[in-house]
XYZ file of C-alpha atoms in Angstrom:
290
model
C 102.984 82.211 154.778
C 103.483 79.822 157.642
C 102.687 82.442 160.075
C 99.563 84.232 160.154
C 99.719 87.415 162.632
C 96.296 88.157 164.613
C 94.962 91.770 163.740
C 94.016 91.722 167.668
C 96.219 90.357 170.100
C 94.086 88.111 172.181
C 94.343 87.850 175.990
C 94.925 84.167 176.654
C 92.885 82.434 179.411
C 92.795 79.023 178.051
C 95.392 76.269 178.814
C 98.645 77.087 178.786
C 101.645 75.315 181.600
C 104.074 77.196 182.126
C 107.334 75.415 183.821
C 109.781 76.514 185.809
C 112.621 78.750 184.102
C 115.110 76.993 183.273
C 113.986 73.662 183.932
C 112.821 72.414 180.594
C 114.244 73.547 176.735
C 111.431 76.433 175.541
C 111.226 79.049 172.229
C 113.321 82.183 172.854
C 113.245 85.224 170.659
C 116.327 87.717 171.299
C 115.974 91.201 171.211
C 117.384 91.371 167.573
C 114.283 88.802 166.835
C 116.115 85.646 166.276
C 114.390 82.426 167.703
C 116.090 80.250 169.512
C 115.145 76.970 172.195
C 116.618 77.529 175.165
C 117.457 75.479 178.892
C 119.415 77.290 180.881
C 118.800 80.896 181.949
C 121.675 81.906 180.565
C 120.628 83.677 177.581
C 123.412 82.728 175.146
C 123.652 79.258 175.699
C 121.132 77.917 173.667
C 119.807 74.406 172.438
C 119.439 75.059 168.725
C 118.947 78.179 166.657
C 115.972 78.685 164.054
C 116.690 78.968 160.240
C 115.845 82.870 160.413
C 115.603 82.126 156.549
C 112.639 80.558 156.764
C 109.652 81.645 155.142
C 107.189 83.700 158.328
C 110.273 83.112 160.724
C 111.276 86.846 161.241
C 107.551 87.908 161.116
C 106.764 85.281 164.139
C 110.149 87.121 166.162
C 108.863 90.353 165.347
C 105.644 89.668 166.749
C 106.279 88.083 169.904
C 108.818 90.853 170.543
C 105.967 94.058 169.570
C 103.901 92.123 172.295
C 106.770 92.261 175.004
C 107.098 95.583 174.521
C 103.886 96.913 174.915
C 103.566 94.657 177.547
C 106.357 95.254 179.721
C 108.306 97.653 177.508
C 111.025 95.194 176.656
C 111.863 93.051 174.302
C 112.853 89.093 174.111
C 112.103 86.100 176.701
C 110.105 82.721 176.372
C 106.898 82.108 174.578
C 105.289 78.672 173.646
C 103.138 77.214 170.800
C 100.576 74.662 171.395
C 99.528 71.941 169.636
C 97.415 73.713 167.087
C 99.867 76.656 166.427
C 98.549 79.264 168.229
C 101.532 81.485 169.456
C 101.302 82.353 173.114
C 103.371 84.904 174.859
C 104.050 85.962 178.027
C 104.896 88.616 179.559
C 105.809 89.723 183.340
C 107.717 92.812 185.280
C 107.901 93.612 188.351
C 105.969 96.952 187.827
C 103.495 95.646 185.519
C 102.661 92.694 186.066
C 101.928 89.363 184.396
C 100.038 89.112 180.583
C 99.627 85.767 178.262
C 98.412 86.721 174.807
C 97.631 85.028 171.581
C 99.526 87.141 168.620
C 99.087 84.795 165.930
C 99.160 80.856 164.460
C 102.318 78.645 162.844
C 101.193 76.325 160.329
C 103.378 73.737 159.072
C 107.206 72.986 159.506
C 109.151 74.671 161.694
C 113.157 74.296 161.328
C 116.465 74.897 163.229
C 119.883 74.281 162.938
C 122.039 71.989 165.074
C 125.742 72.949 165.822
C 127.001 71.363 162.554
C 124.413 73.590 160.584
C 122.388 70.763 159.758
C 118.704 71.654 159.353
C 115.845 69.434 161.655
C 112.399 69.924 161.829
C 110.563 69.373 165.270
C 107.887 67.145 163.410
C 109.423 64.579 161.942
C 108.029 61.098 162.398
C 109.749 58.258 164.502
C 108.258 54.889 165.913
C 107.120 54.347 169.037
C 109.537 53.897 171.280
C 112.495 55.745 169.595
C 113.874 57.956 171.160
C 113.815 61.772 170.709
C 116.877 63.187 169.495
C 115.808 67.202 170.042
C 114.575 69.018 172.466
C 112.137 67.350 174.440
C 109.450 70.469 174.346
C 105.424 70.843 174.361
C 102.710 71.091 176.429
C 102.440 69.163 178.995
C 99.701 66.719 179.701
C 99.068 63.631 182.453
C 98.065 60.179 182.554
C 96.267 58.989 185.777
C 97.045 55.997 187.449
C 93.583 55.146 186.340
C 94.469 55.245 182.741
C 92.738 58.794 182.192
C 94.190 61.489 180.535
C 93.760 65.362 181.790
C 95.095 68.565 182.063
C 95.718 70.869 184.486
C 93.873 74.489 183.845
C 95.949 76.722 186.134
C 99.276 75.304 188.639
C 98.588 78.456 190.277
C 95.420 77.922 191.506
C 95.718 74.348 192.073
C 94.939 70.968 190.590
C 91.720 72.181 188.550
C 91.742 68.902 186.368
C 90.177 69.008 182.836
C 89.594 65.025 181.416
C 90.034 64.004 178.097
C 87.709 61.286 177.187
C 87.925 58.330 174.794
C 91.022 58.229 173.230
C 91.964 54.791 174.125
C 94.657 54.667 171.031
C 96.975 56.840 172.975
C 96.326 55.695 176.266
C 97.409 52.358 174.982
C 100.321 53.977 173.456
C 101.511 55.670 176.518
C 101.809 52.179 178.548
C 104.175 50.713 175.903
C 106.432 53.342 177.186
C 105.344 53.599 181.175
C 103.257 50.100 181.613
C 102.047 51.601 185.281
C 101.415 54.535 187.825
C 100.995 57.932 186.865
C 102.810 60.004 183.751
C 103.317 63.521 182.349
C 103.952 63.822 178.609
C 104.016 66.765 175.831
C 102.630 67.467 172.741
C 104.924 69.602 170.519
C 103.445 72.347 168.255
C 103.810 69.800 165.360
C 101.878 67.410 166.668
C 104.070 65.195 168.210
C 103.386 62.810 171.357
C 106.663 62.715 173.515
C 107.443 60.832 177.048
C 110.081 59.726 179.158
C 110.502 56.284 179.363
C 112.504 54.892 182.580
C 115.956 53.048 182.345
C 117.407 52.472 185.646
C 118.253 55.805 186.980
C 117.794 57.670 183.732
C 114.517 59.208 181.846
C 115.456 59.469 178.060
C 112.946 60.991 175.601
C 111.312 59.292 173.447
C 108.641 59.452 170.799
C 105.213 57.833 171.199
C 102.772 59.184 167.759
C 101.213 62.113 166.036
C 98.266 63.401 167.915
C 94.480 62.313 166.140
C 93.489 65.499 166.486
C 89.446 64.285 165.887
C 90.295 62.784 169.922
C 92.483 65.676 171.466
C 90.730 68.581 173.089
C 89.389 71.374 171.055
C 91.124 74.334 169.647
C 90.282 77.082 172.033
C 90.177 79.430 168.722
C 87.628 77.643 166.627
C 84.002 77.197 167.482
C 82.832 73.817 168.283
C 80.146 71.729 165.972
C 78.837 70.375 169.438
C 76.452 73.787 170.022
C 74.075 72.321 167.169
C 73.404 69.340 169.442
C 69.493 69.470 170.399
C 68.225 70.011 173.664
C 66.691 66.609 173.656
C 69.512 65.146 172.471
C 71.201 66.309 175.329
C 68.715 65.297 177.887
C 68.498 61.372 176.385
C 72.178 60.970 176.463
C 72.859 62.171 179.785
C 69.651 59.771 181.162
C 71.535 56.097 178.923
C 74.717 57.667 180.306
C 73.361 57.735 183.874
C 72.534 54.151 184.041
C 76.417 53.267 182.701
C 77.929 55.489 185.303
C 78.873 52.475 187.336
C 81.290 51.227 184.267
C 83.044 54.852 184.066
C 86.710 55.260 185.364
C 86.630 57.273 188.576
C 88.417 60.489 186.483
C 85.184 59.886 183.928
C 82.612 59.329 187.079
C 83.916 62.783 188.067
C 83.621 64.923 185.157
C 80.149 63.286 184.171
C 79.138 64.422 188.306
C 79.768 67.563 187.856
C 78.386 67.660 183.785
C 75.141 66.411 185.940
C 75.502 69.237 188.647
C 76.084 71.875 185.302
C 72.996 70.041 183.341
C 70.245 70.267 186.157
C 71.354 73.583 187.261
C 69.912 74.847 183.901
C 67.523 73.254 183.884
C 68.244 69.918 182.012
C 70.287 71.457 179.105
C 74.225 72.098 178.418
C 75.309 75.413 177.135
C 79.273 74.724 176.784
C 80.242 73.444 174.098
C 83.092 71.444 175.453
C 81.364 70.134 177.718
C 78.683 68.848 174.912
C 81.580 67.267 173.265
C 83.096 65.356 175.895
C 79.471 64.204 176.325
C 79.179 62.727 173.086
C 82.957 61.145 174.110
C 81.584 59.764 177.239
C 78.649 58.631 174.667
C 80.342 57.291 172.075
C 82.674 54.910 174.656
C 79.589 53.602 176.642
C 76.069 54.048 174.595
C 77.377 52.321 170.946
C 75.463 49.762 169.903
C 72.610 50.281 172.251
């Protein structure tokens, strides 16, 4: 089944943007747990409608709905699924609060219907360039001036940048579309790399690849091969790395600062392993071939 349900919902911590309602399309689940992407706050003008036939579709609704109401003790609203599936929900009330939780993982295909009742799937495969002819959906991710690509951990609490380090492909991607300054773009639950490309006055959406998901940041959910790296290991890249630091970006100077404030507070080791893997980024762009 495409949708595998969590025994445990998980509280959600990790990276997750939330926009403003109504400003951009999002999923939808109704209280009668039909799925739906949405734009405007007005709940029954939607974008498309899911094929509820679908194999796991009416599972997924029922789940995001069983959260809602245990969370605030009502059903339907927004959630979003990231790039690797996972199924994140929130949920707020005025009474309650505000919850984000993890209730399960989509694996392949996902499809909907447009108004004709033609089916589409959100992953299909264009060139880059083309321009996106569905909702223009995902998470949303930034492109520095600078050419480096990060995320922001938490709106709320400010610009808490996260880097993403060596994945020149998609840098170089991202300038066909924008050649200059900086850029947002999303990455769909299928794997899709979207942008807005500027035409005079207008932005259109358009499609730039599928996401190498070997370079894209780890999947919060699995554990990362990086913890078997040795201690020493550790301590000889970050000493060849420290004598390249000059030939960093400044977004790459400043992660691998504070890696170095993080590595001598404990006492010349690294126990996070994302942190160990964007270290062996960092080494794999500056220390091949030495």
């Amino acid at each position: 089944m495409p949708f595998e349900r969590f025994e445990k919902v998980l509280n959600w911590s990790d990276f997750y943007y939330r926009r403003p309602w109504g400003k951009e399309p999002c999923f939808h689940v109704t209280a009668q747990n039909e799925i739906q992407i949405i734009k405007s706050s007005v709940l029954d003008r939607y974008l498309y409608r899911a094929d509820m036939n679908e194999e796991g579709m009416h599972e997924l609704a029922v789940s995001v709905n069983l959260f809602k109401l245990a969370a605030v003790h009502s059903m339907g609203g927004i959630f979003s699924i990231n790039e690797y599936g996972t199924v994140i929900v929130p949920a707020y009330s005025n009474y309650d609060g505000y919850a984000i939780a993890a209730v399960g993982r989509w694996t392949g295909d996902m499809y909907f219907l447009d108004d004709d009742g033609s089916r589409f799937s959100l992953g299909e495969d264009f060139e880059l360039g083309d321009p996106w002819p569905y909702s223009y959906l995902g998470m949303k991710y930034n492109l520095s001036k600078t050419n480096s690509i990060y995320r922001v951990l938490d709106p709320d609490e400010g610009e808490q940048c996260e880097p993403l380090l060596g994945y020149d492909s998609l840098i170089h991607s991202l300038r066909r579309i924008r050649p200059y300054g900086p850029m947002t773009f999303l990455v769909n639950p299928f794997g899709c790399v979207l942008a807005k490309k500027v035409e005079g006055d207008e932005f259109p959406a358009c499609y730039v690849c599928k996401l190498d998901y070997d370079q894209w940041f780890p999947d919060p959910l699995q554990p990362s091969a990086a913890k078997e790296l040795s201690r020493e290991e550790i301590q000889d890249t970050v000493a060849c790395l420290n004598r390249k630091r000059n030939y960093m970006t400044k977004q790459e100077q400043k992660f691998f600062d504070a890696l170095l404030q993080i590595y001598w507070a404990n006492g010349k080791t690294l126990n996070e392993p994302d942190l160990i893997q964007n270290l062996l980024k960092l080494k794999k762009r500056y220390l091949t071939g030495e």
